[in-house]
Coordinates of C-alpha atoms and ligand atoms in Angstrom, one line a residue:
X1 CA 0.0 0.0 0.0
X2 CA 1.1 3.6 -0.8
X3 CA 1.1 6.2 2.0
X4 CA 1.0 9.9 1.1
X5 CA 2.0 13.1 2.9
X6 CA -0.7 14.9 4.8
X7 CA -0.8 18.5 3.8
X8 CA -3.6 21.0 4.3
X9 CA -6.0 18.2 5.2
X10 CA -5.3 16.3 1.9
X11 CA -3.3 13.2 1.2
X12 CA -0.5 14.3 -1.2
X13 CA 1.4 11.6 -3.1
X14 CA 5.0 12.0 -4.4
X15 CA 6.9 10.6 -7.3
X16 CA 9.7 9.3 -5.0
X17 CA 9.0 6.7 -2.4
X18 CA 10.6 5.0 0.6
X19 CA 10.0 1.3 1.0
X20 CA 9.4 0.6 4.7
X21 CA 10.5 -3.0 5.6
X22 CA 10.6 -4.8 8.9
X23 CA 14.0 -5.1 10.6
X24 CA 12.8 -8.5 11.9
X25 CA 12.2 -9.9 8.4
X26 CA 13.6 -8.1 5.4
X27 CA 10.9 -9.6 3.1
X28 CA 8.1 -8.1 5.2
X29 CA 7.2 -4.9 3.4
X30 CA 5.1 -2.6 5.5
X31 CA 4.3 -0.2 2.7
X32 CA 5.7 2.5 0.4
X33 CA 5.8 6.0 1.8
X34 CA 6.0 9.3 0.0
X35 CA 9.5 10.8 0.0
X36 CA 9.3 14.5 -0.2
X37 CA 11.8 17.4 -0.4
X38 CA 12.0 21.1 0.2
X39 CA 9.0 21.9 -2.0
X40 CA 6.7 19.7 0.0
X41 CA 7.8 21.4 3.2
X42 CA 7.0 24.8 1.6
X43 CA 3.5 23.5 0.7
X44 CA 3.0 22.3 4.3
X45 CA 4.2 25.5 5.8
X46 CA 1.9 27.5 3.6
X47 CA -1.1 25.3 4.8
X48 CA 0.1 25.7 8.4
X49 CA 0.3 29.5 7.9
X50 CA -3.3 29.6 6.5
X51 CA -4.6 27.6 9.5
X52 CA -2.7 29.4 12.2
X53 CA -4.9 32.3 13.1
X54 CA -8.0 30.2 13.3
X55 CA -6.4 27.5 15.5
X56 CA -4.6 30.0 17.7
X57 CA -7.9 31.7 18.4
X58 CA -10.0 28.5 18.7
X59 CA -11.7 27.9 22.0
X60 CA -9.5 25.7 24.2
X61 CA -12.5 23.4 24.3
X62 CA -12.1 22.7 20.6
X63 CA -8.4 22.0 21.0
X64 CA -9.2 19.8 24.0
X65 CA -11.8 17.8 22.1
X66 CA -9.5 17.1 19.1
X67 CA -6.7 15.9 21.4
X68 CA -9.1 13.9 23.6
X69 CA -10.6 12.2 20.5
X70 CA -7.1 11.4 19.1
X71 CA -6.2 9.8 22.4
X72 CA -9.4 7.7 22.4
X73 CA -8.8 6.6 18.7
X74 CA -5.3 5.5 19.6
X75 CA -6.6 3.4 22.5
X76 CA -9.3 1.9 20.2
X77 CA -6.6 0.9 17.7
X78 CA -3.8 0.0 20.2
X79 CA -3.3 -3.6 19.1
X80 CA -3.1 -2.8 15.4
X81 CA -0.8 0.2 16.0
X82 CA 1.3 -1.7 18.5
X83 CA 1.7 -4.4 15.8
X84 CA 2.7 -1.9 13.2
X85 CA 5.2 -0.3 15.6
X86 CA 6.8 -3.7 16.4
X87 CA 7.0 -4.5 12.7
X88 CA 8.6 -1.3 11.6
X89 CA 10.9 -0.6 14.5
X90 CA 11.5 -4.0 15.9
X91 CA 10.7 -3.6 19.6
X92 CA 8.7 -6.4 21.2
X93 CA 4.9 -6.4 20.8
X94 CA 4.6 -5.8 24.5
X95 CA 6.9 -2.8 24.4
X96 CA 5.3 -1.5 21.2
X97 CA 1.8 -1.8 22.6
X98 CA 2.9 -0.1 25.8
X99 CA 4.4 2.8 23.7
X100 CA 1.2 3.1 21.8
X101 CA -0.8 3.4 25.0
X102 CA 1.7 6.0 26.2
X103 CA 1.0 8.0 23.1
X104 CA -2.7 8.0 23.9
X105 CA -2.0 9.0 27.5
X106 CA 0.0 11.9 26.2
X107 CA -2.8 13.2 23.9
X108 CA -5.3 12.9 26.8
X109 CA -2.9 14.7 29.2
X110 CA -2.5 17.6 26.8
X111 CA -6.2 17.7 26.1
X112 CA -6.4 18.8 29.7
X113 CA -3.5 21.2 29.4
X114 CA -5.3 23.0 26.6
X115 CA -7.9 24.1 29.3
X116 CA -5.2 24.9 31.9
X117 CA -3.3 27.6 30.0
X118 CA -3.4 30.1 32.7
X119 CA -1.7 33.5 33.0
X120 CA -0.9 36.0 35.7
X121 CA -2.5 39.3 36.7
X122 CA 0.0 41.5 38.6
X123 CA -0.3 44.9 40.2
X124 CA 1.7 47.5 38.3
X125 CA 4.2 49.7 40.2
X126 CA 2.4 52.6 38.5
X127 CA -1.0 53.4 40.2
X128 CA -4.1 52.6 38.3
X129 CA -2.5 50.3 35.7
X130 CA -3.1 46.6 35.4
X131 CA -0.4 44.1 34.2
X132 CA -1.4 40.8 32.6
X133 CA 1.0 38.1 31.6
X134 CA -0.3 35.6 29.1
X135 CA 1.0 32.7 27.1
X136 CA 0.4 32.8 23.3
X137 CA 1.2 30.2 20.7
X138 CA 4.7 30.4 19.2
X139 CA 3.3 30.0 15.6
X140 CA 4.2 27.3 13.1
X141 CA 6.3 24.6 14.8
X142 CA 8.6 22.2 13.0
X143 CA 8.8 18.7 14.7
X144 CA 11.7 16.3 13.7
X145 CA 11.6 12.9 15.3
X146 CA 13.9 9.8 15.5
X147 CA 13.0 6.1 14.7
X148 CA 13.4 4.6 18.2
X149 CA 10.0 5.8 19.7
X150 CA 8.1 6.2 16.5
X151 CA 4.7 6.9 18.1
X152 CA 5.5 8.2 21.6
X153 CA 8.0 10.9 20.5
X154 CA 5.8 12.4 17.8
X155 CA 2.9 12.3 20.3
X156 CA 4.8 14.1 23.0
X157 CA 5.8 16.9 20.6
X158 CA 2.5 17.1 18.7
X159 CA 0.1 17.1 21.5
X160 CA 1.5 20.1 23.4
X161 CA 2.1 22.0 20.1
X162 CA -1.6 21.6 19.2
X163 CA -2.9 22.1 22.8
X164 CA -1.4 25.6 23.0
X165 CA -2.6 26.7 19.6
X166 CA 0.4 26.2 17.3
X167 CA 0.2 24.7 13.8
X168 CA 2.6 21.9 12.9
X169 CA 4.8 20.6 10.2
X170 CA 6.2 17.2 11.3
X171 CA 8.9 15.0 9.7
X172 CA 9.3 11.5 11.1
X173 CA 12.5 9.4 10.8
X174 CA 12.8 7.7 7.4
X175 CA 13.0 4.3 8.9
X176 CA 9.7 4.6 10.7
X177 CA 7.2 6.7 8.8
X178 CA 4.3 4.2 9.5
X179 CA 3.4 5.2 13.0
X180 CA 3.6 9.0 12.2
X181 CA 1.3 8.4 9.1
X182 CA -1.2 6.7 11.4
X183 CA -1.1 9.7 13.7
X184 CA -2.0 11.9 10.8
X185 CA -4.9 9.7 9.9
X186 CA -6.1 9.7 13.5
X187 CA -5.8 13.5 13.8
X188 CA -7.8 13.8 10.6
X189 CA -10.5 11.5 12.0
X190 CA -10.4 13.4 15.3
X191 CA -11.5 16.6 13.5
X192 CA -8.2 18.4 13.5
X193 CA -8.9 21.3 11.0
X194 CA -7.1 21.3 7.6
X195 CA -3.6 22.7 7.8
X196 CA -3.3 22.6 11.6
X197 CA -1.2 19.4 11.4
X198 CA 0.9 18.5 8.4
X199 CA 3.1 15.5 7.8
X200 CA 6.0 15.5 5.3
X201 CA 8.0 12.4 5.0
X202 CA 11.5 12.1 3.5
X203 CA 15.2 12.5 4.2
X204 CA 16.6 14.6 7.0
X205 CA 19.0 16.3 4.6
X206 CA 16.1 17.7 2.5
X207 CA 12.9 17.7 4.5
X208 CA 14.5 18.2 7.9
X209 CA 16.9 20.8 6.7
X210 CA 14.1 22.8 5.0
X211 CA 12.0 22.8 8.2
X212 CA 15.0 24.2 10.0
X213 CA 15.7 26.9 7.4
X214 CA 12.1 27.9 6.5
X215 CA 11.6 31.5 7.6
X216 CA 7.9 31.0 8.6
X217 CA 8.7 28.2 11.0
X218 CA 9.1 29.9 14.4
X219 CA 10.3 27.0 16.5
X220 CA 11.9 23.5 16.0
X221 CA 11.7 20.6 18.4
X222 CA 14.2 17.9 17.5
X223 CA 15.0 14.5 18.9
X224 CA 17.8 12.5 17.5
X225 CA 21.6 12.2 17.4
X226 CA 24.0 14.7 18.9
X227 CA 25.7 15.5 15.6
X228 CA 22.4 16.4 13.8
X229 CA 21.0 18.1 16.9
X230 CA 23.9 20.4 17.2
X231 CA 23.7 21.5 13.6
X232 CA 19.9 22.0 14.0
X233 CA 20.6 24.3 17.0
X234 CA 23.2 26.4 15.1
X235 CA 20.9 26.7 12.1
X236 CA 18.0 27.7 14.3
X237 CA 20.1 30.2 16.3
X238 CA 21.3 32.0 13.2
X239 CA 17.7 32.4 12.1
X240 CA 16.4 33.5 15.5
X241 CA 14.2 30.4 15.9
X242 CA 13.3 28.9 19.2
X243 CA 14.8 25.4 19.4
X244 CA 14.5 22.4 21.7
X245 CA 16.9 19.4 21.4
X246 CA 16.8 15.9 22.9
X247 CA 19.8 13.9 22.0
X248 CA 22.0 11.1 23.1
X249 CA 23.0 9.5 26.4
X250 CA 25.6 7.3 28.0
X251 CA 23.6 6.7 31.2
X252 CA 25.2 5.3 34.3
X253 CA 23.7 2.7 36.6
X254 CA 25.6 2.6 39.9
X255 CA 25.4 -0.6 41.9
X256 CA 26.9 -0.4 45.4
X257 CA 27.8 -3.1 47.8
X258 CA 24.6 -2.8 49.8
X259 CA 22.3 -3.1 46.8
X260 CA 19.6 -5.8 46.6
X261 CA 21.2 -8.0 44.0
X262 CA 17.9 -9.0 42.4
X263 CA 16.9 -5.4 42.1
X264 CA 20.3 -4.4 40.7
X265 CA 20.4 -7.2 38.1
X266 CA 16.8 -6.7 37.1
X267 CA 17.1 -2.9 36.7
X268 CA 20.4 -3.2 34.8
X269 CA 19.1 -6.0 32.5
X270 CA 16.0 -3.9 31.7
X271 CA 17.9 -0.6 31.4
X272 CA 20.7 -2.0 29.2
X273 CA 19.0 -4.4 26.9
X274 CA 15.3 -3.9 26.7
X275 CA 14.1 -2.2 23.5
X276 CA 17.3 -3.7 22.1
X277 CA 19.3 -1.0 23.9
X278 CA 17.9 1.5 21.5
X279 CA 16.8 4.0 24.1
X280 CA 18.4 7.4 24.8
X281 CA 17.9 6.5 28.5
X282 CA 19.5 3.0 28.2
X283 CA 21.9 2.1 31.0
X284 CA 25.1 1.7 29.0
X285 CA 27.6 2.1 31.9
X286 CA 27.1 -0.3 34.8
X287 CA 29.4 1.1 37.6
X288 CA 29.8 -1.5 40.3
X289 CA 31.6 -1.3 43.6
X290 CA 34.3 -3.9 44.4
X291 CA 32.4 -5.9 47.1
X292 CA 29.5 -6.8 44.8
X293 CA 31.2 -6.7 41.4
X294 CA 31.8 -10.5 40.9
X295 CA 28.4 -11.6 42.1
X296 CA 26.6 -8.9 40.1
X297 CA 28.6 -9.7 36.9
X298 CA 27.9 -13.4 37.2
X299 CA 24.2 -12.9 37.7
X300 CA 24.0 -10.3 34.9
X301 CA 25.9 -12.5 32.5
X302 CA 23.6 -15.5 33.1
X303 CA 20.4 -13.4 32.9
X304 CA 21.5 -11.7 29.7
X305 CA 22.3 -15.0 28.1
X306 CA 18.8 -16.2 29.0
X307 CA 17.1 -13.3 27.2
X308 CA 15.0 -14.5 24.2
X309 CA 16.1 -12.8 21.0
X310 CA 13.8 -13.1 18.1
X311 CA 10.6 -12.1 16.3
X312 CA 9.1 -9.0 18.0
X313 CA 5.6 -10.3 17.2
X314 CA 6.2 -13.5 19.2
X315 CA 5.0 -12.9 22.8
X316 CA 7.9 -14.9 24.2
X317 CA 10.5 -12.6 22.6
X318 CA 12.3 -10.3 25.0
X319 CA 14.8 -8.6 22.6
X320 CA 13.8 -7.7 19.0
X321 CA 16.2 -6.9 16.2
X322 CA 18.3 -3.8 15.9
X323 CA 16.7 -1.3 13.6
X324 CA 18.7 -1.7 10.3
X325 CA 21.9 -3.0 8.7
X326 CA 23.8 0.2 9.4
X327 CA 23.0 0.1 13.1
X328 CA 23.9 -3.6 13.2
X329 CA 27.2 -2.9 11.5
X330 CA 27.9 -0.1 14.0
X331 CA 27.1 -2.4 16.9
X332 CA 29.4 -5.1 15.5
X333 CA 32.1 -2.5 15.2
X334 CA 31.7 -1.6 18.9
X335 CA 31.8 -5.3 19.8
X336 CA 35.2 -5.6 18.1
X337 CA 36.4 -2.4 19.7
X338 CA 35.5 -3.6 23.2
X339 CA 37.7 -6.6 22.7
X340 CA 40.5 -4.4 21.2
X341 CA 40.2 -2.1 24.2
X342 CA 40.7 -5.0 26.6
X343 CA 37.2 -5.8 27.8
X344 CA 36.1 -9.4 28.6
X345 CA 33.2 -9.5 26.0
X346 CA 30.4 -11.8 27.0
X347 CA 27.6 -12.5 24.5
X348 CA 26.9 -10.4 21.5
X349 CA 26.7 -13.1 18.8
X350 CA 24.3 -12.7 15.8
X351 CA 20.8 -14.1 16.1
X352 CA 19.0 -16.4 13.7
X353 CA 16.5 -15.3 11.1
X354 CA 16.1 -12.9 8.2
X355 CA 16.5 -9.8 10.3
X356 CA 19.1 -7.8 12.2
X357 CA 19.2 -9.9 15.3
X358 CA 22.0 -9.8 17.8
X359 CA 22.4 -11.1 21.3
X360 CA 23.0 -8.7 24.2
X361 CA 26.7 -8.1 25.0
X362 CA 28.4 -7.2 28.3
X363 CA 31.8 -5.5 28.2
X364 CA 33.2 -6.7 31.6
X365 CA 36.3 -5.1 33.1
X366 CA 35.7 -1.9 31.1
X367 CA 37.2 1.4 32.2
X368 CA 35.4 4.7 31.9
X369 CA 38.0 6.1 29.6
X370 CA 37.5 3.5 26.9
X371 CA 35.6 4.6 23.8
X372 CA 33.0 1.9 24.4
X373 CA 32.3 3.7 27.7
X374 CA 32.2 7.2 26.3
X375 CA 30.4 7.0 23.0
X376 CA 26.7 6.4 22.7
X377 CA 26.4 2.9 21.1
X378 CA 22.6 2.6 20.8
X379 CA 22.5 -1.2 20.8
X380 CA 22.1 -4.0 23.3
X381 CA 25.5 -3.5 24.9
X382 CA 26.8 -2.2 28.2
X383 CA 30.2 -1.6 29.9
X384 CA 30.6 -3.0 33.4
X385 CA 33.1 -0.8 35.3
X386 CA 34.6 -1.8 38.6
X387 CA 35.1 1.0 41.1
X388 CA 36.5 1.0 44.7
X389 CA 33.6 2.6 46.5
X390 CA 30.5 4.9 46.2
X391 CA 32.6 8.1 45.9
X392 CA 34.5 6.8 42.9
X393 CA 31.2 5.4 41.5
X394 CA 29.6 8.9 41.7
X395 CA 32.7 10.5 40.1
X396 CA 32.7 8.0 37.2
X397 CA 28.9 8.3 36.8
X398 CA 29.3 12.1 36.2
X399 CA 32.4 11.7 34.1
X400 CA 30.6 11.8 30.7
X401 CA 29.7 14.4 28.1
X402 CA 26.0 13.4 28.5
X403 CA 23.5 13.9 31.4
X404 CA 20.2 12.4 30.6
X405 CA 19.3 9.7 33.2
X406 CA 21.4 8.5 36.1
X407 CA 20.6 5.5 38.3
X408 CA 21.7 3.9 41.6
X409 CA 20.8 0.6 43.2
X410 CA 21.3 0.8 47.0
X411 CA 19.4 0.0 50.2
X412 CA 20.9 3.0 51.9
X413 CA 18.7 6.1 52.1
X414 CA 21.8 8.1 52.8
X415 CA 23.5 7.1 49.6
X416 CA 20.3 7.3 47.6
X417 CA 19.8 10.9 48.8
X418 CA 23.4 11.9 48.2
X419 CA 23.3 10.4 44.7
X420 CA 20.0 12.2 43.9
X421 CA 21.5 15.5 44.9
X422 CA 24.9 15.1 43.2
X423 CA 24.1 13.1 40.0
X424 CA 24.7 15.5 37.1
X425 CA 21.7 14.4 35.0
X426 CA 18.2 15.6 34.2
X427 CA 16.6 12.5 35.6
X428 CA 17.6 10.3 38.6
X429 CA 16.4 6.7 39.2
X430 CA 16.8 4.9 42.6
X431 CA 16.4 1.1 42.4
X432 CA 14.8 1.5 39.0
X433 CA 16.1 1.2 35.4
X434 CA 17.5 4.4 33.9
X435 CA 14.9 4.0 31.2
X436 CA 11.1 4.1 31.8
X437 CA 9.5 7.4 32.7
X438 CA 6.1 8.9 33.4
X439 CA 4.3 11.0 30.8
X440 CA 3.0 13.8 33.1
X441 CA 6.4 15.1 34.4
X442 CA 9.3 16.7 32.6
X443 CA 11.7 14.7 30.5
X444 CA 15.1 15.8 29.5
X445 CA 18.8 16.1 30.4
X446 CA 21.8 18.2 30.8
X447 CA 25.2 18.7 29.1
X448 CA 25.3 17.0 25.6
X449 CA 22.0 15.2 26.1
X450 CA 19.5 18.1 25.8
X451 CA 19.2 21.8 25.0
X452 CA 16.4 24.2 25.6
X453 CA 13.2 23.8 27.7
X454 CA 12.0 20.4 28.9
X455 CA 9.5 18.2 27.1
X456 CA 6.4 16.6 28.6
X457 CA 4.1 17.3 31.5
X458 CA 3.2 20.9 32.3
X459 CA 6.8 22.0 31.6
X460 CA 6.2 21.4 27.9
X461 CA 4.3 24.8 27.9
X462 CA 7.5 26.7 28.1
X463 CA 8.6 25.7 24.6
X464 CA 5.2 25.7 22.9
X465 CA 4.2 29.2 24.1
X466 CA 5.6 32.6 24.1
X467 CA 4.9 35.2 26.8
X468 CA 3.1 38.5 26.3
X469 CA 3.0 41.2 29.0
X470 CA 0.2 43.7 28.7
X471 CA -0.2 47.0 30.6
X472 CA -3.7 48.4 30.7
X473 CA -4.6 51.9 31.9
X474 CA -8.3 52.6 32.4
Ligands
LIG1 P1 19.2 11.2 13.7 O1 19.9 12.4 14.2 O2 19.9 10.5 12.6 O3 17.8 11.6 13.0 C1 16.8 12.3 13.8 C2 15.9 13.0 12.9 O4 16.6 14.1 12.3 C3 15.4 12.2 11.7 O5 14.0 12.5 11.4 C4 16.3 12.6 10.6 O6 15.7 12.4 9.3 C5 16.4 14.1 10.9 N1 17.6 14.7 10.2 C6 18.7 14.1 9.8 N2 19.5 15.0 9.2 C7 18.9 16.2 9.4 C8 19.2 17.6 9.0 N3 20.4 17.9 8.4 N4 18.4 18.6 9.3 C9 17.2 18.3 10.0 N5 16.8 17.0 10.3 C10 17.7 16.0 10.0 O7 18.8 10.3 14.9 P2 18.2 8.8 14.8 O8 19.2 7.9 14.4 O9 16.9 8.8 14.1 O10 17.8 8.5 16.4 C11 18.7 8.0 17.3 C12 19.2 9.1 18.2 O11 18.2 9.7 18.8 C13 20.1 8.6 19.3 O12 21.3 9.4 19.4 C14 19.3 8.7 20.5 O13 20.0 8.9 21.7 C15 18.5 9.9 20.2 N6 17.3 10.0 21.0 C16 17.2 10.9 22.0 C17 16.1 10.9 22.8 C18 16.0 11.9 23.9 O14 14.9 12.3 24.3 N7 17.1 12.4 24.5 C19 15.0 10.1 22.6 C20 15.1 9.2 21.5 C21 16.2 9.1 20.7

């Protein structure tokens, strides 16, 4: 089946297409998706411009109702959408269905936020004058999303953009246009007026780059790799656009001597390997104090070897394929590098089948200075780093160019509290995997991981609105 762009409320086909195949089975063709360029972005921006004044001025009730209906439609179709997500991205059907439900929750949350867009009334320092501070839409917002959360990330950008009265041009990752296309269909069915939401599919170098440079796009929210994100920030800054970036991670999970071993192994296994390690919040550095190191490593090695790698649509599968050949090649390169750098590499062999399957790998005896411990790998691999004590563990945890999520497993309230205060990260997890967050609270990091205002929860308003201060004399 052919899937078209969604521009100005119409389905717009293109002469060029991208064939979307499953990473679990290269013969499983999901569909052919329109592949646009700069001209399609220009059409979409023009539609978004025409729709802006009406949507910005629409009653919050109307915006609430569209988002609420979109959330309800996603819930109604969660099994079908979860299956599509598992097929096109490769995460397990349980993970994919969970992500789909998350997208619905996000739409419903921001339906409520549309009604809660409050301002302030302040007494002026000048007698008889009133001061009002209100939040207005930013304008046309460009959304650029990655492949690893193909329905949740579009949802958590789109829903607040629409809730606060902006119109949108969205570009999904080329590897996973299917879920974004379904969101366009759902918004159409939910009664989103023509031009308010526009979907343009195609390569980042053409579609993404045009979104960033188009003079009528006032703000860009980007999630993806550090290299692309930094360029997007520079290009936005030179054009005076508002920009928000969510990028990579090299998230530490500290395990100290007093940790509950079951909790520590469970959280590390989940954080490092679930979703095939393709999460910006994945635990890729397991930093373990000397007294528990051997027991932890033995248990983790055995548990990782037991993980079932295979078809994401099979309910027994725990680890699906990596997303494509180039990601698999990159992962295999890091496996070889870990051995070259002197790690004791455990696991990591290729899986069976007509897809990009690999077994989880542990880089035991790693140091924090090795490249495998410093660079984001984005696969089912984790360094295990031995440290003397908690103080060294904290120093190693913070010794990274990233700062997204930072975890500790301990039964000591004192250490947990100290870590929470001193971890240099946007999110801290105690006795929990570094990945796995709530949808109604802010998400984001520090240093090389994030730039600009936070996403999600009520904090999302900061990016998707702009402040107006009015002075009123009688
Ligand atoms: P990517 O940077 O290759 O692509 C991200 C998006 O940017 C895609 O839609 C792509 O087409 C587009 N793009 C590429 N070149 C562009 C350009 N010149 N101008 C504008 N847009 C362009 O990233 P990816 O491989 O799709 O995703 C994986 C990365 O995303 C990882 O680094 C991961 O850590 C990161 N990620 C971060 C978060 C977070 O919230 N921090 C969440 C998920 C993924």
